[in-house]
Amino acid sequence: MRMEDLDRPRVVAGSAEGILSDLRWLGLDWDEGGHAGGPFPPYQQSERMAWYAAAFGKLRTAGLVYPCFCSRKDIQSAASAPQAPGDEVFYPGTCRDLARAEVERRIASGAPPAWRFRVDPAGVVPFIDRVRGCYEAESGSIGDFVVRRADGVPAYQLAVVVDDIAMNITEVVRGEDLLASTVRQLLLYASFGAAPPEFAHVPLLLGGDGVRLSKRHRGVTLRDFRDAGQSAEAIVGRLAHRHGLRETDAPIAARELIEGFDLARLST
């Protein structure tokens, strides 16, 4: 159980305990992290800043990152590639080859830069996904991505790779909306000389508008269902059925799905 709480201004007081409470209620537990402790503390990203700073320093020393002074508005107006919903805006490389004198001038003028990972525009990143099979992406399709924000906060892509390496993570199961993030993260694993974990990207439950469930869909959170009197077993049963793990949507406890579980059975 790792809390990814780097964006401190957006952290709502009590939200972490709320998440843990909802997961316990649903029947999901964990052997490491959170109150369980473990061999690789701390398990809150906000307490791991020294690890991220050291990793960023390695990237900078190796010449794998460069400063970027573009605002999000600048990038959106200049980007030429269409974006998938929820994905990062494609960066066209505006600051990629700025002269050192220009970089120093902008920093001296009070404009702190973000730092982007320098992606090979002609590269190809292949990997085997345990749900989708062989997957391959042209690295140039994702653009140079941020590893440290202008306010000095490490970006998600860097932090999660540093943590996974430090915590000996061997398997990652997550939503298929993060496929593009996996490509970015594989490039970072390679830059640190670390073996990546195995990945499995599972289908998302969508709203009536065909978009992944989020805050804009009212009444669909675990807490909403819980407060409405639905049982955890009923929710697990419906989700297991939709994912192809059971023939019916009859209620079942999460623990009862462990025996015989196989990622190959998941509906794609």
Coordinates of N, CA and C in Angstrom, one line a residue, residues 85-173:
P85 N -8.0 10.7 -24.1 CA -8.5 11.3 -22.9 C -7.7 11.0 -21.7
G86 N -7.3 12.0 -20.9 CA -6.6 11.8 -19.7 C -5.1 11.7 -19.9
D87 N -4.6 11.7 -21.2 CA -3.2 11.5 -21.4 C -2.5 12.9 -21.3
E88 N -1.2 12.8 -21.2 CA -0.4 14.1 -21.2 C -0.5 14.7 -22.6
V89 N -0.4 16.0 -22.6 CA -0.4 16.8 -23.9 C 1.0 16.5 -24.5
F90 N 0.9 16.2 -25.8 CA 2.1 15.9 -26.6 C 3.0 17.1 -26.6
Y91 N 4.3 17.0 -26.3 CA 5.2 18.1 -26.3 C 6.0 18.2 -27.6
P92 N 5.9 19.3 -28.3 CA 6.6 19.4 -29.6 C 8.1 19.6 -29.6
G93 N 8.7 19.7 -28.4 CA 10.1 19.9 -28.3 C 10.6 21.3 -28.4
T94 N 9.8 22.2 -28.0 CA 10.2 23.7 -28.2 C 11.5 24.0 -27.5
C95 N 11.7 23.5 -26.3 CA 12.9 23.9 -25.5 C 14.0 22.9 -25.6
R96 N 13.8 21.9 -26.4 CA 14.8 20.7 -26.5 C 16.2 21.1 -26.8
D97 N 16.4 22.1 -27.7 CA 17.7 22.5 -28.1 C 18.1 23.9 -27.8
L98 N 17.5 24.5 -26.7 CA 17.8 25.8 -26.3 C 19.3 25.9 -26.0
A99 N 19.9 27.0 -26.4 CA 21.3 27.3 -26.1 C 21.5 27.5 -24.6
R100 N 22.7 27.1 -24.1 CA 22.9 27.2 -22.6 C 22.8 28.7 -22.2
A101 N 23.2 29.6 -23.0 CA 23.1 31.0 -22.6 C 21.7 31.5 -22.5
E102 N 20.8 30.9 -23.4 CA 19.4 31.3 -23.3 C 18.7 30.7 -22.1
V103 N 19.1 29.4 -21.7 CA 18.6 28.8 -20.5 C 19.0 29.6 -19.3
E104 N 20.2 30.0 -19.2 CA 20.7 30.8 -18.1 C 20.0 32.1 -18.0
R105 N 19.8 32.7 -19.1 CA 19.1 34.0 -19.2 C 17.7 33.9 -18.6
R106 N 17.0 32.8 -19.0 CA 15.6 32.7 -18.6 C 15.5 32.3 -17.1
I107 N 16.4 31.5 -16.6 CA 16.4 31.2 -15.2 C 16.7 32.5 -14.4
A108 N 17.7 33.3 -14.9 CA 18.1 34.5 -14.2 C 16.9 35.5 -14.1
S109 N 16.0 35.4 -15.1 CA 14.9 36.3 -15.2 C 13.8 35.9 -14.2
G110 N 14.0 34.8 -13.6 CA 13.0 34.3 -12.6 C 12.0 33.3 -13.1
A111 N 12.3 32.7 -14.2 CA 11.4 31.7 -14.8 C 12.0 30.3 -14.5
P112 N 11.5 29.6 -13.4 CA 12.0 28.3 -13.1 C 11.5 27.3 -14.1
P113 N 12.4 26.4 -14.6 CA 11.9 25.5 -15.6 C 11.4 24.1 -15.0
A114 N 10.6 23.5 -15.8 CA 10.3 22.1 -15.6 C 11.5 21.3 -16.3
W115 N 11.6 20.0 -16.0 CA 12.6 19.3 -16.7 C 12.0 18.1 -17.4
R116 N 12.4 17.9 -18.6 CA 11.8 16.8 -19.5 C 12.8 15.8 -19.8
F117 N 12.3 14.6 -19.9 CA 13.2 13.4 -20.3 C 13.3 13.5 -21.8
R118 N 14.5 13.3 -22.3 CA 14.8 13.4 -23.8 C 14.5 12.1 -24.4
V119 N 13.4 12.0 -25.2 CA 13.0 10.8 -25.8 C 13.5 10.7 -27.2
D120 N 14.0 9.5 -27.6 CA 14.5 9.3 -29.0 C 13.2 9.3 -29.9
P121 N 13.1 10.2 -30.8 CA 11.9 10.3 -31.6 C 11.8 9.1 -32.6
A122 N 12.9 8.4 -32.8 CA 12.9 7.3 -33.8 C 12.8 6.0 -33.1
G123 N 12.8 6.0 -31.8 CA 12.8 4.7 -31.0 C 11.5 3.9 -31.0
V124 N 11.6 2.7 -30.7 CA 10.5 1.8 -30.5 C 10.5 1.1 -29.2
V125 N 9.4 1.1 -28.4 CA 9.4 0.5 -27.1 C 8.4 -0.7 -27.1
P126 N 8.9 -1.9 -27.2 CA 8.1 -3.1 -27.2 C 8.0 -3.7 -25.8
F127 N 6.9 -4.3 -25.4 CA 6.8 -5.1 -24.2 C 5.7 -6.1 -24.3
I128 N 5.7 -7.1 -23.4 CA 4.6 -8.1 -23.4 C 3.7 -7.7 -22.3
D129 N 2.5 -7.5 -22.6 CA 1.4 -7.2 -21.6 C 0.7 -8.5 -21.3
R130 N 0.5 -8.8 -20.0 CA -0.1 -10.1 -19.6 C -1.6 -10.2 -19.9
V131 N -2.2 -9.1 -20.3 CA -3.6 -9.1 -20.7 C -3.7 -8.9 -22.2
R132 N -3.0 -7.9 -22.7 CA -3.1 -7.5 -24.1 C -2.2 -8.2 -25.1
G133 N -1.2 -8.9 -24.5 CA -0.2 -9.6 -25.4 C 0.9 -8.7 -25.8
C134 N 1.4 -8.9 -27.0 CA 2.5 -8.0 -27.5 C 2.1 -6.6 -27.7
Y135 N 2.8 -5.7 -27.2 CA 2.4 -4.3 -27.4 C 3.7 -3.5 -27.8
E136 N 3.5 -2.6 -28.7 CA 4.7 -1.9 -29.2 C 4.3 -0.4 -29.5
A137 N 5.1 0.5 -29.1 CA 4.8 1.9 -29.3 C 6.0 2.6 -29.8
E138 N 5.8 3.5 -30.7 CA 7.0 4.4 -31.2 C 7.2 5.4 -30.1
S139 N 8.4 5.5 -29.6 CA 8.7 6.4 -28.5 C 8.4 7.9 -28.9
G140 N 8.6 8.2 -30.2 CA 8.3 9.5 -30.6 C 6.9 9.9 -30.5
S141 N 6.0 9.0 -30.4 CA 4.6 9.3 -30.3 C 4.2 9.8 -28.9
I142 N 5.0 9.7 -27.9 CA 4.7 10.2 -26.6 C 5.4 11.5 -26.3
G143 N 6.4 11.9 -27.1 CA 7.1 13.2 -26.8 C 7.9 13.2 -25.6
D144 N 8.7 14.2 -25.4 CA 9.5 14.4 -24.2 C 8.6 14.7 -23.1
F145 N 8.7 14.0 -22.0 CA 7.8 14.1 -20.9 C 8.5 14.6 -19.6
V146 N 7.7 15.3 -18.8 CA 8.2 15.9 -17.6 C 8.6 14.9 -16.5
V147 N 9.8 15.1 -15.9 CA 10.2 14.3 -14.8 C 10.3 15.1 -13.5
R148 N 10.4 16.4 -13.7 CA 10.3 17.3 -12.5 C 9.6 18.6 -12.9
R149 N 8.6 19.0 -12.1 CA 7.9 20.1 -12.4 C 8.6 21.4 -12.1
A150 N 8.1 22.5 -12.6 CA 8.7 23.8 -12.3 C 8.8 24.2 -10.9
D151 N 7.9 23.6 -10.1 CA 7.9 23.9 -8.6 C 8.8 23.0 -7.9
G152 N 9.6 22.2 -8.6 CA 10.5 21.3 -7.9 C 10.0 19.9 -7.5
V153 N 8.7 19.7 -7.7 CA 8.0 18.4 -7.3 C 8.3 17.4 -8.4
P154 N 8.8 16.2 -8.0 CA 9.0 15.2 -9.0 C 7.7 14.7 -9.7
A155 N 7.7 14.5 -11.0 CA 6.5 14.1 -11.7 C 6.2 12.6 -11.4
Y156 N 4.9 12.3 -11.6 CA 4.5 10.9 -11.3 C 5.3 9.9 -12.0
Q157 N 5.7 10.1 -13.3 CA 6.4 9.1 -14.1 C 7.8 8.7 -13.4
L158 N 8.5 9.8 -12.9 CA 9.7 9.5 -12.2 C 9.5 8.8 -10.9
A159 N 8.6 9.4 -10.1 CA 8.4 8.9 -8.7 C 8.0 7.4 -8.7
V160 N 7.1 7.1 -9.6 CA 6.6 5.7 -9.5 C 7.7 4.7 -9.9
V161 N 8.5 5.1 -10.9 CA 9.6 4.2 -11.3 C 10.7 4.0 -10.2
V162 N 11.0 5.2 -9.6 CA 12.0 5.1 -8.5 C 11.5 4.3 -7.4
D163 N 10.2 4.4 -7.0 CA 9.6 3.6 -5.9 C 9.6 2.1 -6.3
D164 N 9.1 1.8 -7.5 CA 9.0 0.4 -7.9 C 10.4 -0.3 -7.9
I165 N 11.4 0.4 -8.3 CA 12.8 -0.1 -8.3 C 13.2 -0.4 -6.8
A166 N 13.0 0.7 -6.0 CA 13.4 0.6 -4.6 C 12.7 -0.5 -3.8
M167 N 11.4 -0.7 -4.2 CA 10.6 -1.6 -3.4 C 10.5 -3.0 -4.1
N168 N 11.3 -3.3 -5.1 CA 11.4 -4.6 -5.7 C 10.0 -5.0 -6.3
I169 N 9.3 -4.1 -6.9 CA 8.0 -4.5 -7.5 C 8.3 -5.3 -8.7
T170 N 7.6 -6.5 -8.8 CA 7.8 -7.4 -9.9 C 6.5 -7.5 -10.8
E171 N 5.4 -7.1 -10.4 CA 4.2 -7.1 -11.2 C 3.3 -5.9 -11.0
V172 N 2.8 -5.3 -12.1 CA 2.0 -4.1 -12.0 C 0.7 -4.4 -12.7
V173 N -0.4 -4.4 -12.1 CA -1.7 -4.5 -12.7 C -2.5 -3.2 -12.6

